[in-house]
PDB file of C-alpha atoms and ligand atoms in Angstrom:
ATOM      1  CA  UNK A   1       0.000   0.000   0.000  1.00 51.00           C
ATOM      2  CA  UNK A   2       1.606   3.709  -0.997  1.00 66.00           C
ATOM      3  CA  UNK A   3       2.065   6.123   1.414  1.00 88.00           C
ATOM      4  CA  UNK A   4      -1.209   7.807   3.279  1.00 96.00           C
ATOM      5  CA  UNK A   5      -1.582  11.514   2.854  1.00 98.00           C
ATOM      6  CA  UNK A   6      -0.408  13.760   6.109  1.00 98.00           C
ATOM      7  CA  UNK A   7      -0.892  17.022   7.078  1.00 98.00           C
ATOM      8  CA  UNK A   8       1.361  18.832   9.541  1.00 98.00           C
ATOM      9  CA  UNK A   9      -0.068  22.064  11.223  1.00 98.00           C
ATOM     10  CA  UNK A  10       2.124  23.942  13.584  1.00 98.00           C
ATOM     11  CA  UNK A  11       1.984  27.351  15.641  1.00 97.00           C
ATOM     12  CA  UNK A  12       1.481  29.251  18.903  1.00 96.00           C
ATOM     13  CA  UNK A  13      -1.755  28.978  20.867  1.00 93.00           C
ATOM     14  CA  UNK A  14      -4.888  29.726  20.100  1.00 93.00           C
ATOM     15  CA  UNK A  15      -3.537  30.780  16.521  1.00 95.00           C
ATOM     16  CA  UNK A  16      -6.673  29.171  15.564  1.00 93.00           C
ATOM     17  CA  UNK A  17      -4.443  25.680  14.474  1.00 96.00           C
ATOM     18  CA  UNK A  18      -6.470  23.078  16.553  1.00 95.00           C
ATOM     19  CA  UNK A  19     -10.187  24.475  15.040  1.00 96.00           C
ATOM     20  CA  UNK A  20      -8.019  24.655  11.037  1.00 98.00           C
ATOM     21  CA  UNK A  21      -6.675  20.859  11.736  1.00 98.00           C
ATOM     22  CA  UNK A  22     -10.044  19.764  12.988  1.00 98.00           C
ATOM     23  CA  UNK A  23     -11.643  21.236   9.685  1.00 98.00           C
ATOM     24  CA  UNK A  24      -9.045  20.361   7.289  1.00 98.00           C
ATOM     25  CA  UNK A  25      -9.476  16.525   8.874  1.00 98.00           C
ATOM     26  CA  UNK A  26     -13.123  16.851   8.099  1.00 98.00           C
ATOM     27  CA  UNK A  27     -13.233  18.032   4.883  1.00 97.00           C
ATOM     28  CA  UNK A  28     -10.610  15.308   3.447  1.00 97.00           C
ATOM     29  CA  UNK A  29     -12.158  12.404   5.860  1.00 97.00           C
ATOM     30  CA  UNK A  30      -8.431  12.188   7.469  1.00 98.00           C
ATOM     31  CA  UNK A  31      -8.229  11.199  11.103  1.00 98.00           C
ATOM     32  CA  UNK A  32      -7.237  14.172  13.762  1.00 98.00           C
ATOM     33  CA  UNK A  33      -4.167  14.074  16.045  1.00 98.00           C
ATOM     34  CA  UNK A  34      -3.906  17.001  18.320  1.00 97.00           C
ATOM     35  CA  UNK A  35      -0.568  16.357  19.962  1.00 98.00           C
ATOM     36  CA  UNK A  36      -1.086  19.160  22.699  1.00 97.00           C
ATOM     37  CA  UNK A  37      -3.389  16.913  24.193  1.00 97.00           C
ATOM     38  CA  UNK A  38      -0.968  14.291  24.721  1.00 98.00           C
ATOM     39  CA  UNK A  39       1.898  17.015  26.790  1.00 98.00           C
ATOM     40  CA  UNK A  40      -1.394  18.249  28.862  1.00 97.00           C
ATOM     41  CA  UNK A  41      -2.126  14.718  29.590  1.00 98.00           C
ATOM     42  CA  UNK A  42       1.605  13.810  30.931  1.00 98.00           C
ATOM     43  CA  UNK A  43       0.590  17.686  32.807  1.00 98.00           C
ATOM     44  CA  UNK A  44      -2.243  16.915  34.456  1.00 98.00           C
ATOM     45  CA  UNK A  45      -0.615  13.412  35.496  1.00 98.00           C
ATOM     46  CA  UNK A  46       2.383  14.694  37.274  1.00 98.00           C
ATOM     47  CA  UNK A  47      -0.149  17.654  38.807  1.00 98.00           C
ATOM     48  CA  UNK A  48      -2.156  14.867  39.975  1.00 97.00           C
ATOM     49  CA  UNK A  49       0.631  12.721  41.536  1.00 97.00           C
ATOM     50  CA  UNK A  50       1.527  16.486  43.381  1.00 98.00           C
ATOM     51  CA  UNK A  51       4.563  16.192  41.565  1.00 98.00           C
ATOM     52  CA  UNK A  52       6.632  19.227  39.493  1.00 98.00           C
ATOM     53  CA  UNK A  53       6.126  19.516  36.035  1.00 98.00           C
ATOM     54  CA  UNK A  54       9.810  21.039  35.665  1.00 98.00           C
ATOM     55  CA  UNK A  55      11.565  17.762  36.974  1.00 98.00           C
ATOM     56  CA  UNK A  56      12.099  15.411  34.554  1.00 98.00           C
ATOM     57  CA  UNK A  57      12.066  12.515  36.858  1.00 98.00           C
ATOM     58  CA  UNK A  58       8.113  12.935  38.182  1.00 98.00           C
ATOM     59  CA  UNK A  59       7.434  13.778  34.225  1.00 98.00           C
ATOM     60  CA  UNK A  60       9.315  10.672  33.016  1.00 98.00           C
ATOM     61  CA  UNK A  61       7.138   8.764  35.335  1.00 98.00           C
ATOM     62  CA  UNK A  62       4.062   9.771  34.326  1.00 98.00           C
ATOM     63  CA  UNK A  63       4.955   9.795  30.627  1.00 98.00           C
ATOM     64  CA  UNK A  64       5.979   5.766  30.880  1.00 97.00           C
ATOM     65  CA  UNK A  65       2.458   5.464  32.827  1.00 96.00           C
ATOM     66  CA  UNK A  66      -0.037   7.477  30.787  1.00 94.00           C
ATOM     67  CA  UNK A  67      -3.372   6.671  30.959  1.00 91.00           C
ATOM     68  CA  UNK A  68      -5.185   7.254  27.500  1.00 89.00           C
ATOM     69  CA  UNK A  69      -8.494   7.790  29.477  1.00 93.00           C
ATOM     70  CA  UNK A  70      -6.851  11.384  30.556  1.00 94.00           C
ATOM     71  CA  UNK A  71      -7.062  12.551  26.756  1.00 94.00           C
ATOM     72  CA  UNK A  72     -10.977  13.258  27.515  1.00 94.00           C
ATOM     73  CA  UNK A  73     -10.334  14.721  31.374  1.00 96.00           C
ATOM     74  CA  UNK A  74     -12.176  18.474  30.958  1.00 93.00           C
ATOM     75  CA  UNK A  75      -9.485  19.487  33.322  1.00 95.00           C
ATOM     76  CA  UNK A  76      -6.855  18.975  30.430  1.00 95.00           C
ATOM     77  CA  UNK A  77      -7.802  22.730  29.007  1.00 90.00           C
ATOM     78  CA  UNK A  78      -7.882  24.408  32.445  1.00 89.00           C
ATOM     79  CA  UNK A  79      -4.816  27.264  32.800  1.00 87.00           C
ATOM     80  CA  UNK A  80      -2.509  25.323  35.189  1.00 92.00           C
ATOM     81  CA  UNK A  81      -3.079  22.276  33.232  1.00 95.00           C
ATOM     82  CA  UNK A  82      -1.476  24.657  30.048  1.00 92.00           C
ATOM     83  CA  UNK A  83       1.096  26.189  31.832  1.00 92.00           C
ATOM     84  CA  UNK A  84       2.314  22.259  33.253  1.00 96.00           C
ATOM     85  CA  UNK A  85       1.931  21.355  29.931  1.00 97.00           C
ATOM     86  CA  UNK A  86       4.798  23.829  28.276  1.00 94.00           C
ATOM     87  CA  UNK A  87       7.076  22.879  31.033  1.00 96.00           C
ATOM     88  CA  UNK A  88       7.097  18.942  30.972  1.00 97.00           C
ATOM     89  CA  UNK A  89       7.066  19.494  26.823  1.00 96.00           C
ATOM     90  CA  UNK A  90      10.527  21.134  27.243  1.00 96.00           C
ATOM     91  CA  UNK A  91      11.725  18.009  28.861  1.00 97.00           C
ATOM     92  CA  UNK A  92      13.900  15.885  26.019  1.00 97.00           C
ATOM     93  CA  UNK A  93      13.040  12.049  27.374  1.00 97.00           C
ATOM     94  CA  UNK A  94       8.927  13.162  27.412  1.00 98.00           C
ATOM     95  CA  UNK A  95       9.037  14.213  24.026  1.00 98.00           C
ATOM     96  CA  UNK A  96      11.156  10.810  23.080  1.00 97.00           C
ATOM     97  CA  UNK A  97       8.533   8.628  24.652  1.00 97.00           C
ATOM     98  CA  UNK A  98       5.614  10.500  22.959  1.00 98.00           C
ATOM     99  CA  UNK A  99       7.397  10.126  19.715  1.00 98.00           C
ATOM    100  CA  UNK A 100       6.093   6.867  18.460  1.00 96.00           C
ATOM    101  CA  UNK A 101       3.167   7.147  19.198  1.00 96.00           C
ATOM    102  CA  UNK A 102       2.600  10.504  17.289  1.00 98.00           C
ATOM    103  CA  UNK A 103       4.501   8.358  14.437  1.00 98.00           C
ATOM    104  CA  UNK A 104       2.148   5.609  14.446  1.00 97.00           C
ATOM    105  CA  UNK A 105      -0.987   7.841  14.106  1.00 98.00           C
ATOM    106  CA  UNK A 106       0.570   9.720  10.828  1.00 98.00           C
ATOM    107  CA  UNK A 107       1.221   6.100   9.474  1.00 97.00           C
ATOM    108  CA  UNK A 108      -1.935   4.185  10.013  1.00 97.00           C
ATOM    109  CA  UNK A 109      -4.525   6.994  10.597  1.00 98.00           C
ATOM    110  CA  UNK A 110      -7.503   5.598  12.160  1.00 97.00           C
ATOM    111  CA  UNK A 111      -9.629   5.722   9.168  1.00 97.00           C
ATOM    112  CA  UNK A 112      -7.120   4.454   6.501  1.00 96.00           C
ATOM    113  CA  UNK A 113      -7.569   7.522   4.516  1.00 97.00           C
ATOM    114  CA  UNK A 114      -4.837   9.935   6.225  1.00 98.00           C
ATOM    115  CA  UNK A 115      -3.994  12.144   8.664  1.00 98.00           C
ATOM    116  CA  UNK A 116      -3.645  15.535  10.199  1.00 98.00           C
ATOM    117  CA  UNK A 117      -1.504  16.265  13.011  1.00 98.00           C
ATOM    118  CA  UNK A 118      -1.478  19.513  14.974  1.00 98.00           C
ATOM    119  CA  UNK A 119       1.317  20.824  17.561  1.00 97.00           C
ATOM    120  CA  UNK A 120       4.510  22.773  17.479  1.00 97.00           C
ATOM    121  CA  UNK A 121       7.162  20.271  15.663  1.00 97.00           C
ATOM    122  CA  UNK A 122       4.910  17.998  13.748  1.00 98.00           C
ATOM    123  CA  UNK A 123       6.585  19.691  10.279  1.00 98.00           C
ATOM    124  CA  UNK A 124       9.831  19.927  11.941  1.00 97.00           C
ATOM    125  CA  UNK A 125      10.693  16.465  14.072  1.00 97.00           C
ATOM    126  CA  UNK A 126       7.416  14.096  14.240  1.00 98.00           C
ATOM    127  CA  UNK A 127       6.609  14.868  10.410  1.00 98.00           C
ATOM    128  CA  UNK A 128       9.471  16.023   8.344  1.00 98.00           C
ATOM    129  CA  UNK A 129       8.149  14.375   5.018  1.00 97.00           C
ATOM    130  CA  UNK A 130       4.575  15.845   5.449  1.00 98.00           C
ATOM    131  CA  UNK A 131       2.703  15.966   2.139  1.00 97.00           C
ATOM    132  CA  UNK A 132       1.998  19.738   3.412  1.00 98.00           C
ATOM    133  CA  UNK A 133       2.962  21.832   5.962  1.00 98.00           C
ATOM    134  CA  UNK A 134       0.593  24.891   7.176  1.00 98.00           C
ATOM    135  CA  UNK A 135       2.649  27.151   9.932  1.00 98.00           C
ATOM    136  CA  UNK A 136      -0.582  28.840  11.531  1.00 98.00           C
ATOM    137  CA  UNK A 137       0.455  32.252  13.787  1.00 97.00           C
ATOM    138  CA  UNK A 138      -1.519  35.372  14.986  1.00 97.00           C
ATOM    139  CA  UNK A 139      -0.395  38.410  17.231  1.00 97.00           C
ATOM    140  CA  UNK A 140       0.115  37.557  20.983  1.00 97.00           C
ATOM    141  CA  UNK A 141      -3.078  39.838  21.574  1.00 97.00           C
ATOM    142  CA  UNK A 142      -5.436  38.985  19.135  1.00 97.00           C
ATOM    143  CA  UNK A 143      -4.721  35.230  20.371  1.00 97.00           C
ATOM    144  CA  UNK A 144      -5.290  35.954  23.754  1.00 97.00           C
ATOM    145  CA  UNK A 145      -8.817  37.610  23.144  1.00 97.00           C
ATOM    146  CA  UNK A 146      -8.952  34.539  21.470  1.00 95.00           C
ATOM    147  CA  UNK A 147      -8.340  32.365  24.314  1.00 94.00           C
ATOM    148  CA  UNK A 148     -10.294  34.611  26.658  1.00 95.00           C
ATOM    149  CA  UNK A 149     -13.515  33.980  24.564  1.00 95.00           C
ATOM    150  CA  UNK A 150     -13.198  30.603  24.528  1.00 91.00           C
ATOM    151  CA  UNK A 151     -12.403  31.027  28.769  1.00 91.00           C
ATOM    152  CA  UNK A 152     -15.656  33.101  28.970  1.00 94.00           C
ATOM    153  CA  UNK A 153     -17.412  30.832  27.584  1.00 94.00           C
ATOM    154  CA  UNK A 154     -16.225  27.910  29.293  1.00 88.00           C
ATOM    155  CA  UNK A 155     -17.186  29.630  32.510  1.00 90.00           C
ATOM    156  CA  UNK A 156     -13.303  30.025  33.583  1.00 88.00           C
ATOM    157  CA  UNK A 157     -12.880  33.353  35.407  1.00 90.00           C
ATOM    158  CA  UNK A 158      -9.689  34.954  33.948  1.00 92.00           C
ATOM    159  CA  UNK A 159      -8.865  38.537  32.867  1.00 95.00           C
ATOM    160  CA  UNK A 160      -7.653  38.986  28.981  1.00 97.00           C
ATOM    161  CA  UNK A 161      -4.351  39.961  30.689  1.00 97.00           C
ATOM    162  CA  UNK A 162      -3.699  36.874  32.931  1.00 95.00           C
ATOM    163  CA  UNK A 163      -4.623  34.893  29.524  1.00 95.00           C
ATOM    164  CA  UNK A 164      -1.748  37.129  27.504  1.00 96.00           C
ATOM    165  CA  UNK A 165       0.504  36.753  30.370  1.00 95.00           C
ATOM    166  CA  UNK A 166       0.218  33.084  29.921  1.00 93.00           C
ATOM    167  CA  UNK A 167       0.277  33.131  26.287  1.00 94.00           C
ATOM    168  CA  UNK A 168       3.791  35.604  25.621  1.00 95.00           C
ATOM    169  CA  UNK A 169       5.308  32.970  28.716  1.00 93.00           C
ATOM    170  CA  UNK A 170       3.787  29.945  26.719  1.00 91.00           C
ATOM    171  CA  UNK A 171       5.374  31.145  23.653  1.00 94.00           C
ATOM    172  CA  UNK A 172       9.466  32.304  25.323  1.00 94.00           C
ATOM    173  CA  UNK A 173       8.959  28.658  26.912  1.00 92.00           C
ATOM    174  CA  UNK A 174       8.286  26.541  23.807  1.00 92.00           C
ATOM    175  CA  UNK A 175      10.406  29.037  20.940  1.00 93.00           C
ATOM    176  CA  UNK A 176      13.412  28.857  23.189  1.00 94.00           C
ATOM    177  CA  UNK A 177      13.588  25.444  24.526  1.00 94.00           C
ATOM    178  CA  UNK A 178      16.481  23.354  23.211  1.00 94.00           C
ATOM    179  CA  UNK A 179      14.237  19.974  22.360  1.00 94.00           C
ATOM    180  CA  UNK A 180      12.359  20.513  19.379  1.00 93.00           C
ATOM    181  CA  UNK A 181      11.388  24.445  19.613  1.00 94.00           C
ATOM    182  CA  UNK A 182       8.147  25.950  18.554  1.00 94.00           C
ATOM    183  CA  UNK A 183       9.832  27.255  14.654  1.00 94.00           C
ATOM    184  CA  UNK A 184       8.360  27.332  11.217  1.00 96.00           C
ATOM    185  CA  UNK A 185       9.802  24.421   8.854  1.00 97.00           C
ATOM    186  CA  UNK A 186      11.747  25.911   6.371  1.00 97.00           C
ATOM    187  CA  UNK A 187       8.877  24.178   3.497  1.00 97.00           C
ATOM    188  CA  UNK A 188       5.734  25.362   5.256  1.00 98.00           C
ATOM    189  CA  UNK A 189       3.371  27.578   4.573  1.00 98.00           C
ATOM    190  CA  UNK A 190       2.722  30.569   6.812  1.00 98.00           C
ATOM    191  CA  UNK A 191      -0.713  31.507   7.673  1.00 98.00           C
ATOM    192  CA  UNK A 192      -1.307  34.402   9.354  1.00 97.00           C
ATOM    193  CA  UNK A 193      -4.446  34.869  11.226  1.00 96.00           C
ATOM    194  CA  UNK A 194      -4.177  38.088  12.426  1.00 97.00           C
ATOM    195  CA  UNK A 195      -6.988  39.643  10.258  1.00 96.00           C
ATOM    196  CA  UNK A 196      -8.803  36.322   9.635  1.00 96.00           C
ATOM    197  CA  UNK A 197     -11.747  34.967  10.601  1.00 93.00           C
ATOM    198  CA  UNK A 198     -11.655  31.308  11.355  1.00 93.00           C
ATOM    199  CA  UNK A 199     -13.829  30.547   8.078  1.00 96.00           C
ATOM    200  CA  UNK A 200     -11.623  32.072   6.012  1.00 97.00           C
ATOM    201  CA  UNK A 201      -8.407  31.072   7.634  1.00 97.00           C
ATOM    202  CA  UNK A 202      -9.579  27.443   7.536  1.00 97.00           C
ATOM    203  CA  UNK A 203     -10.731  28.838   3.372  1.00 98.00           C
ATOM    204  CA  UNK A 204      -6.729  29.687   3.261  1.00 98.00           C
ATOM    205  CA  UNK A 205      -5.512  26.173   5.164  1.00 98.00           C
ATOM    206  CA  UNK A 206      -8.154  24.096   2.720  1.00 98.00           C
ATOM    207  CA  UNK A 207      -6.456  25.438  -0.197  1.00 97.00           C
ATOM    208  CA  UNK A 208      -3.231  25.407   0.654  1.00 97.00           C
ATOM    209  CA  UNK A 209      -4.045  21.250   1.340  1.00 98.00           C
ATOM    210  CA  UNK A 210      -5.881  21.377  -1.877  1.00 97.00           C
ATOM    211  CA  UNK A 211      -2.743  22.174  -4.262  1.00 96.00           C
ATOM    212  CA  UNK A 212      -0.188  20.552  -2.140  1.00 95.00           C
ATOM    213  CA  UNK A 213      -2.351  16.629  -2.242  1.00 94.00           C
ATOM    214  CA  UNK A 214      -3.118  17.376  -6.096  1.00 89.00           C
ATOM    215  CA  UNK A 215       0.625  17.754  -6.665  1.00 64.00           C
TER     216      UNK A 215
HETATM  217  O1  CDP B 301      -4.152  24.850  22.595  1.00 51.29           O
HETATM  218  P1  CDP B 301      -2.847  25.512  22.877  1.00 51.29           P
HETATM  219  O2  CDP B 301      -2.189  25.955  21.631  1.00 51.29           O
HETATM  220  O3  CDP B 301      -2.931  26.535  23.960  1.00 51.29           O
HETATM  221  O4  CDP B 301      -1.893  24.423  23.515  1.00 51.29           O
HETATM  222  P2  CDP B 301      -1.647  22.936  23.065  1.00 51.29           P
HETATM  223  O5  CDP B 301      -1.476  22.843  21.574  1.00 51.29           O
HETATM  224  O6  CDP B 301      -2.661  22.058  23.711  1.00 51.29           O
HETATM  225  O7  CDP B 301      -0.198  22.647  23.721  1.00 51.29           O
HETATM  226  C1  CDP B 301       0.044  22.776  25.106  1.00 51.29           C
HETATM  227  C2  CDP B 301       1.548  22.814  25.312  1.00 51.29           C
HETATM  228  O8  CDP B 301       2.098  21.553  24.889  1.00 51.29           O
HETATM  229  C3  CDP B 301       2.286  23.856  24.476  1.00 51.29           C
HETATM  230  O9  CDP B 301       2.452  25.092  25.155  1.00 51.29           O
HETATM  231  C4  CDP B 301       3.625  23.200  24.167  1.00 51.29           C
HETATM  232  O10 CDP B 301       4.571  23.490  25.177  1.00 51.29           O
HETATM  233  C5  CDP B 301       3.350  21.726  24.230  1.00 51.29           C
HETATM  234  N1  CDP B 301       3.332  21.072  22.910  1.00 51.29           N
HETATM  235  C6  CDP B 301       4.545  20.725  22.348  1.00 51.29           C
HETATM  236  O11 CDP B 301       5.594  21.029  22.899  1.00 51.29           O
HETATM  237  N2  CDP B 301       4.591  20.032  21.170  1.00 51.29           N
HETATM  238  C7  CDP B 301       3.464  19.702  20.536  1.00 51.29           C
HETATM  239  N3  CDP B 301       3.540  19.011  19.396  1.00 51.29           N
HETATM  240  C8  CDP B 301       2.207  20.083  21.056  1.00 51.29           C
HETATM  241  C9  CDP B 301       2.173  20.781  22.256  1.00 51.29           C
END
């Protein structure tokens, strides 16, 4: 059997890349990967365990021990849960144990059709022979009136500036970490979402997906 079709979609948060992967998965019938879910699972683990996020020994542990049930836990999107998340992610041996697993999913997508895999080094490390690569980025502040909608909503009190706070910390954590930093792959395309809506940004992503598959 050739090759499946995979899609690699990196950026920041809330650049709008999880809701464009989602709808780019749809509208080809490819199976979805987010891979943030996966670092805020290992998070919430070592959280639970009252353990530090920052030492790689309690995130080792709970890395080698995930439970897959976690992936659905409501308390994976919660602010401490994010901020865990981008601190056990900058830890070399968790992103080596994840590995395979993210590599297995691009390979034989749920599905059989292909796959689409969103994070910050899918195009870079997990992915490098993507079909196509979208880099999705927005301002720090538009992203984090983003996020605070999507807070709001969820019922999460949280000023717009506790949510940027987190997001510009986020962002210096996973840029300038040494494993596998947050970076645009030199052959993918950059999508900025600054003054986009998420129809037509997900418009942009679809052809972008469009050309690259038909080539
Ligand atoms: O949804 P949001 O963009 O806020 O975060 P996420 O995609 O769920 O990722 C949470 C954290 O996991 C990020 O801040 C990164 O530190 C880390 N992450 C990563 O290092 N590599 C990935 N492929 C995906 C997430």
């Amino acid at each position: 059997m050739s090759k499946l079709p995979v899609i690699a979609i990196d950026g920041p948060a809330a650049s709008g890349k999880g809701t464009i992967a989602r709808r780019v998965a749809a509208a080809f019938g490819f199976a979805h990967l987010d891979t943030g879910t996966l670092y805020r699972a290992v998070a919430l683990a070592v959280l639970r365990k009252g353990g530090d996020p920052s030492n790689p020994a309690d995130a080792d542990a709970a890395v080698r021990a995930l439970d897959l049930s976690l992936l659905e836990d409501p308390a994976l999107r919660a602010q401490t849960t994010s901020v865990a998340a981008s601190k056990v992610a900058a830890i070399q041996s968790v992103r080596d144990e994840l590995l395979a697993f993210q590599r297995g999913f691009a390979a034989h997508p749920p599905g059989g059709r292909g796959a689409v895999l969103d994070g910050r080094d899918i195009g870079t490390v997990i992915c490098p022979n993507a079909d196509a690569k979208l880099f999705v980025t927005a301002t720090p502040e538009v992203r984090a009136h983003r996020r605070f909608l999507e807070h709001k909503a969820n019922g999460t009190l949280i000023t717009e500036a506790e949510v940027l706070a987190d997001i510009r910390s986020r962002d210096a954590r996973d840029s300038g970490r040494e494993a596998a930093p947050l970076k645009q792959a030199t052959d993918a395309h950059l999508l900025d979402t600054t003054h986009l809506d998420i129809e037509a940004a997900t418009e942009r992503a679809l052809s972008i997906v469009r050309a690259a598959l038909r080539t």
